[in-house]
Amino acid sequence: MDHQCPSPMKATSNGIFQGDNPLDFALPLAILQICLVLVVTRGLAFLLRPLRQPRVIAEVIGGILLGPSALGRNKGYLNAVFPPKSITVLDTLANIGLLFFLFLAGLELDVKSLRQSGKKVLAIAVTGITLPFALGIGTSFILRGTINKGVNATAFLVFMGVALSITAFPVLARILAELKLLTTDVGRMAMSAAAINDVAAWILLALAIALSGDNLSPVVPLWVFLCGCGFVIGAYLIVPPIFKWISRRCHEGEPVDELYICATLAAVLAAGLVTDVIGIHAMFGAFVIGVLLPKEGPFAGVLVEKVEDLVSGLFLPLYFVSSGLKTNVATIQGIQSWGLLVLVIFTACFGKIVGTFIVSLLWRIPKNEALALGFLMNSKGLVELIVLNIGKDRKVLNDQTFAIMVMMALFTTFITTPLVLAVYKPAKMLSKGDYKHRRIERKNPNTELRILTCFRSSRNIPSVINLLEASRGTERGERLSVCAMHLMEFSERPSAILMVHKARHNGLPFWNKGQRSANHVVVAFEAFQQLSQVSVRPMTSISSLSDMHEDICITAEKKNIAMIILPYHKNLRLDGSFESTRPDFHLVNKRVLEHASCSVGIFVDRGLGGTAQISASNVSFSITVLYFGGHDDREALAYGTRMAEHPGVELTVIRFLVESDSSEEIVTIHTEGTSAATLVSADEEFLAAFRTSISDDSSIKYEEKTVRNVSETITILRDYSRCSLFLVGRRPDGVVPLALSQRIDCPELGPVGSLLTSPEYATTASVLVVQQYYDNLYANSSQQRDVASVPEN
């Protein structure tokens, strides 16, 4: 009897010096297990990153490796690290993690959007459940005839059906984000269908659990099921009003009262207790509470932030291990077992992919999208494992069936990403469009100017809007059209999905006239649009930082943008210096400067026009263009001229000339017969045209300053430090900028921009550093230009 019932473990040991082996005690052992799991799963996740696999895969594989399939073949290891008597503690911790994780998964599900999802999505979801379910029942007959003999028939049928028909909603969301499909139609349909599928799977699972059990009378499952329904209805009546009241008490931007958080977490546990008492697994209650919590307002977001890292970081991986300990791949032996594995994988994939594909075609979805939808719906994940584990615990599935089903779940999820990539490539980079205006400098300045402005947080918005207000010129026929793109970073966390929901609610073109969007970002741009007759389209880009620049460049290409305006990657501190909060954005800016197919401006914001948004009537900006020469300076000047048409803008153009006595030091190199004179003449022509056009305009001042060296230039710049905005080129020509570039600290701002943002130059003026787009025609002359302006000292 003794070996079956090990004595319970004490919690903590007296320490190694008193002769205790720490691994015989519950706490040190649990800590060791958690650390081991974390190291293994994170390591695997890192290795699988190049294959673009979701983290769940790494966690499942990690669990299997730690279990009897791989490392566990060494019995000494198994008995030391995962002894049978520690399994209770391990499972308890894992189930607490699971409970809260499913609470978060419930929070991710937005019931409102399910109601609006429409017939098409509903049809896809229903087929995605019924066909695999039917196939699962078919498979279950074969399995029961061969390897899973002598179990409760109905329970086994339902378990197999549920196991084959699940689509993992959280996993799917991660995959979509990874493939940049979240905001496409395919992504939306897949998310909504998966959400419906999830809810249906939970109902079926509750049914399956009610049916399984060592019950003797047929009334028991009925009671369990009725009580389950009663619980859901009760929760539906009680939970939302209470939490609506709570979320009304929580305001955006203020800390949420700790009492509310605590109460919510207690409610989750209590619901878990109730459902466990009824006899449908504890996590069912937690999930229901998560679904019923109102998603509006800051409360849900704060809750997720509080819970998610600890839960999905520490406790949840334990669940994968406790599942992995039950999985022994070695039980799949012989031709028959492997044949059954292939059969199960085939039926699972066939049901999902073919079912979804056919229904999508009936709804006139294009072939490649339909196929992609099928593959996406085929991803399994955590919920699948839960179903299998419950089946295993209830003795509905034996070891071999369990192992086969786990392998099936792994395989189907593993193939999702590569297959979707193969079938459905959203336009990665559009071929270079043939639109003309890729810069602000153009032959006819009265054409429409299209600007894409990006911002990371709401603190950049007032200044960006003031900049746009200044850029709109007059109402003289030429219009300004703006795309405002909110750059959001996507991470592995559950809260990332909530963020996607929020972005999704605002839709891509944000205005849904019906609902007031709570998003203050959108409100600001809406107000600006109404005040200034500028057409603004807010959009949201959700992607990881490594490929955010692709989103920006592709959008610019699609929308025929002439100028992308990016925020500087450092934020202004109160004392006027800049601090870098996220150095990664520095790389995003650099990549956009390299890859953009139009002009790019980097906006160093020092509170342009105060922090408030200024209405058109009382704008008064003084803008200074520093003109040294070269393409980028011409672009800056063209933009300045454009701004000067605004009645409230005064423009000062300062042209720096190098004094002639220093010109002996400069030896112009002639390349391919092009003298520096012709390159200078392009500047001369441009300036001559500019000066004739401004002769009757009192709001534009043009000054020429002759300088001998850098320090004189800086002295002149000091006189203008009172203006509101400097417009400078990123790669100006001439000797002075070249001398300045010796002390450059931020290459994407160029020599002059770096000077104006450096701490030693005190100014309250914002700076816009402009890089002009030029294609191959220009590139040749630009290379010559770079050679032509090299001083030889």
PDB file of N, CA, C and O in Angstrom, residues 691-720:
ATOM      1  N   ARG A 691      12.746  83.529 -55.315  1.00  0.00           N
ATOM      2  CA  ARG A 691      12.741  84.953 -54.990  1.00  0.00           C
ATOM      3  C   ARG A 691      11.791  85.731 -55.880  1.00  0.00           C
ATOM      4  O   ARG A 691      11.156  86.686 -55.432  1.00  0.00           O
ATOM      5  N   THR A 692      11.654  85.312 -57.129  1.00  0.00           N
ATOM      6  CA  THR A 692      10.673  86.024 -57.964  1.00  0.00           C
ATOM      7  C   THR A 692       9.267  85.771 -57.439  1.00  0.00           C
ATOM      8  O   THR A 692       8.424  86.654 -57.453  1.00  0.00           O
ATOM      9  N   SER A 693       9.045  84.548 -56.927  1.00  0.00           N
ATOM     10  CA  SER A 693       7.672  84.239 -56.492  1.00  0.00           C
ATOM     11  C   SER A 693       7.325  84.964 -55.194  1.00  0.00           C
ATOM     12  O   SER A 693       6.168  85.163 -54.885  1.00  0.00           O
ATOM     13  N   ILE A 694       8.325  85.354 -54.405  1.00  0.00           N
ATOM     14  CA  ILE A 694       7.981  85.955 -53.114  1.00  0.00           C
ATOM     15  C   ILE A 694       8.083  87.465 -53.129  1.00  0.00           C
ATOM     16  O   ILE A 694       7.887  88.107 -52.108  1.00  0.00           O
ATOM     17  N   SER A 695       8.380  88.023 -54.288  1.00  0.00           N
ATOM     18  CA  SER A 695       8.670  89.458 -54.285  1.00  0.00           C
ATOM     19  C   SER A 695       7.504  90.272 -53.715  1.00  0.00           C
ATOM     20  O   SER A 695       7.713  91.296 -53.092  1.00  0.00           O
ATOM     21  N   ASP A 696       6.269  89.763 -53.897  1.00  0.00           N
ATOM     22  CA  ASP A 696       5.141  90.576 -53.423  1.00  0.00           C
ATOM     23  C   ASP A 696       4.558  90.003 -52.128  1.00  0.00           C
ATOM     24  O   ASP A 696       3.483  90.408 -51.711  1.00  0.00           O
ATOM     25  N   ASP A 697       5.259  89.071 -51.500  1.00  0.00           N
ATOM     26  CA  ASP A 697       4.702  88.434 -50.310  1.00  0.00           C
ATOM     27  C   ASP A 697       5.408  88.977 -49.081  1.00  0.00           C
ATOM     28  O   ASP A 697       6.622  88.819 -48.924  1.00  0.00           O
ATOM     29  N   SER A 698       4.629  89.625 -48.211  1.00  0.00           N
ATOM     30  CA  SER A 698       5.275  90.282 -47.077  1.00  0.00           C
ATOM     31  C   SER A 698       5.601  89.301 -45.954  1.00  0.00           C
ATOM     32  O   SER A 698       6.380  89.620 -45.063  1.00  0.00           O
ATOM     33  N   SER A 699       4.984  88.102 -45.983  1.00  0.00           N
ATOM     34  CA  SER A 699       5.211  87.202 -44.849  1.00  0.00           C
ATOM     35  C   SER A 699       6.480  86.366 -45.017  1.00  0.00           C
ATOM     36  O   SER A 699       6.798  85.561 -44.159  1.00  0.00           O
ATOM     37  N   ILE A 700       7.178  86.539 -46.136  1.00  0.00           N
ATOM     38  CA  ILE A 700       8.406  85.762 -46.336  1.00  0.00           C
ATOM     39  C   ILE A 700       9.610  86.699 -46.380  1.00  0.00           C
ATOM     40  O   ILE A 700       9.617  87.661 -47.146  1.00  0.00           O
ATOM     41  N   LYS A 701      10.598  86.429 -45.558  1.00  0.00           N
ATOM     42  CA  LYS A 701      11.832  87.225 -45.586  1.00  0.00           C
ATOM     43  C   LYS A 701      12.945  86.339 -46.120  1.00  0.00           C
ATOM     44  O   LYS A 701      13.050  85.175 -45.759  1.00  0.00           O
ATOM     45  N   TYR A 702      13.792  86.908 -46.983  1.00  0.00           N
ATOM     46  CA  TYR A 702      14.909  86.129 -47.512  1.00  0.00           C
ATOM     47  C   TYR A 702      16.192  86.862 -47.145  1.00  0.00           C
ATOM     48  O   TYR A 702      16.336  88.048 -47.426  1.00  0.00           O
ATOM     49  N   GLU A 703      17.099  86.160 -46.506  1.00  0.00           N
ATOM     50  CA  GLU A 703      18.353  86.817 -46.120  1.00  0.00           C
ATOM     51  C   GLU A 703      19.515  85.942 -46.549  1.00  0.00           C
ATOM     52  O   GLU A 703      19.430  84.722 -46.522  1.00  0.00           O
ATOM     53  N   GLU A 704      20.599  86.608 -46.950  1.00  0.00           N
ATOM     54  CA  GLU A 704      21.806  85.847 -47.243  1.00  0.00           C
ATOM     55  C   GLU A 704      22.850  86.223 -46.198  1.00  0.00           C
ATOM     56  O   GLU A 704      23.058  87.392 -45.913  1.00  0.00           O
ATOM     57  N   LYS A 705      23.474  85.190 -45.613  1.00  0.00           N
ATOM     58  CA  LYS A 705      24.492  85.467 -44.606  1.00  0.00           C
ATOM     59  C   LYS A 705      25.798  84.868 -45.113  1.00  0.00           C
ATOM     60  O   LYS A 705      25.818  83.729 -45.584  1.00  0.00           O
ATOM     61  N   THR A 706      26.860  85.636 -45.003  1.00  0.00           N
ATOM     62  CA  THR A 706      28.152  85.101 -45.424  1.00  0.00           C
ATOM     63  C   THR A 706      28.913  84.674 -44.178  1.00  0.00           C
ATOM     64  O   THR A 706      28.995  85.437 -43.218  1.00  0.00           O
ATOM     65  N   VAL A 707      29.385  83.448 -44.197  1.00  0.00           N
ATOM     66  CA  VAL A 707      30.089  82.961 -43.005  1.00  0.00           C
ATOM     67  C   VAL A 707      31.461  82.455 -43.406  1.00  0.00           C
ATOM     68  O   VAL A 707      31.681  82.056 -44.553  1.00  0.00           O
ATOM     69  N   ARG A 708      32.394  82.488 -42.461  1.00  0.00           N
ATOM     70  CA  ARG A 708      33.735  81.992 -42.738  1.00  0.00           C
ATOM     71  C   ARG A 708      33.935  80.589 -42.163  1.00  0.00           C
ATOM     72  O   ARG A 708      34.683  79.802 -42.702  1.00  0.00           O
ATOM     73  N   ASN A 709      33.284  80.295 -41.030  1.00  0.00           N
ATOM     74  CA  ASN A 709      33.528  79.003 -40.388  1.00  0.00           C
ATOM     75  C   ASN A 709      32.311  78.590 -39.547  1.00  0.00           C
ATOM     76  O   ASN A 709      31.307  79.294 -39.513  1.00  0.00           O
ATOM     77  N   VAL A 710      32.469  77.490 -38.855  1.00  0.00           N
ATOM     78  CA  VAL A 710      31.338  76.926 -38.125  1.00  0.00           C
ATOM     79  C   VAL A 710      30.873  77.843 -37.001  1.00  0.00           C
ATOM     80  O   VAL A 710      29.677  78.069 -36.812  1.00  0.00           O
ATOM     81  N   SER A 711      31.850  78.418 -36.271  1.00  0.00           N
ATOM     82  CA  SER A 711      31.428  79.188 -35.096  1.00  0.00           C
ATOM     83  C   SER A 711      30.601  80.406 -35.506  1.00  0.00           C
ATOM     84  O   SER A 711      29.656  80.786 -34.816  1.00  0.00           O
ATOM     85  N   GLU A 712      30.928  80.998 -36.675  1.00  0.00           N
ATOM     86  CA  GLU A 712      30.120  82.130 -37.137  1.00  0.00           C
ATOM     87  C   GLU A 712      28.703  81.669 -37.454  1.00  0.00           C
ATOM     88  O   GLU A 712      27.721  82.346 -37.165  1.00  0.00           O
ATOM     89  N   THR A 713      28.625  80.487 -38.079  1.00  0.00           N
ATOM     90  CA  THR A 713      27.306  79.950 -38.416  1.00  0.00           C
ATOM     91  C   THR A 713      26.471  79.784 -37.156  1.00  0.00           C
ATOM     92  O   THR A 713      25.301  80.180 -37.099  1.00  0.00           O
ATOM     93  N   ILE A 714      27.102  79.213 -36.110  1.00  0.00           N
ATOM     94  CA  ILE A 714      26.360  78.976 -34.869  1.00  0.00           C
ATOM     95  C   ILE A 714      25.917  80.300 -34.262  1.00  0.00           C
ATOM     96  O   ILE A 714      24.792  80.437 -33.773  1.00  0.00           O
ATOM     97  N   THR A 715      26.777  81.306 -34.350  1.00  0.00           N
ATOM     98  CA  THR A 715      26.414  82.624 -33.812  1.00  0.00           C
ATOM     99  C   THR A 715      25.180  83.161 -34.522  1.00  0.00           C
ATOM    100  O   THR A 715      24.262  83.697 -33.896  1.00  0.00           O
ATOM    101  N   ILE A 716      25.139  83.001 -35.856  1.00  0.00           N
ATOM    102  CA  ILE A 716      23.975  83.490 -36.598  1.00  0.00           C
ATOM    103  C   ILE A 716      22.727  82.707 -36.183  1.00  0.00           C
ATOM    104  O   ILE A 716      21.661  83.272 -35.990  1.00  0.00           O
ATOM    105  N   LEU A 717      22.900  81.394 -36.044  1.00  0.00           N
ATOM    106  CA  LEU A 717      21.746  80.576 -35.665  1.00  0.00           C
ATOM    107  C   LEU A 717      21.182  81.005 -34.315  1.00  0.00           C
ATOM    108  O   LEU A 717      19.976  80.960 -34.092  1.00  0.00           O
ATOM    109  N   ARG A 718      22.067  81.435 -33.421  1.00  0.00           N
ATOM    110  CA  ARG A 718      21.601  81.833 -32.086  1.00  0.00           C
ATOM    111  C   ARG A 718      20.573  82.956 -32.188  1.00  0.00           C
ATOM    112  O   ARG A 718      19.644  83.029 -31.388  1.00  0.00           O
ATOM    113  N   ASP A 719      20.747  83.861 -33.198  1.00  0.00           N
ATOM    114  CA  ASP A 719      19.812  84.986 -33.323  1.00  0.00           C
ATOM    115  C   ASP A 719      18.407  84.514 -33.639  1.00  0.00           C
ATOM    116  O   ASP A 719      17.437  85.223 -33.399  1.00  0.00           O
ATOM    117  N   TYR A 720      18.312  83.324 -34.231  1.00  0.00           N
ATOM    118  CA  TYR A 720      16.995  82.883 -34.672  1.00  0.00           C
ATOM    119  C   TYR A 720      16.379  81.868 -33.725  1.00  0.00           C
ATOM    120  O   TYR A 720      15.403  81.233 -34.057  1.00  0.00           O
TER     121      TYR A 720
END
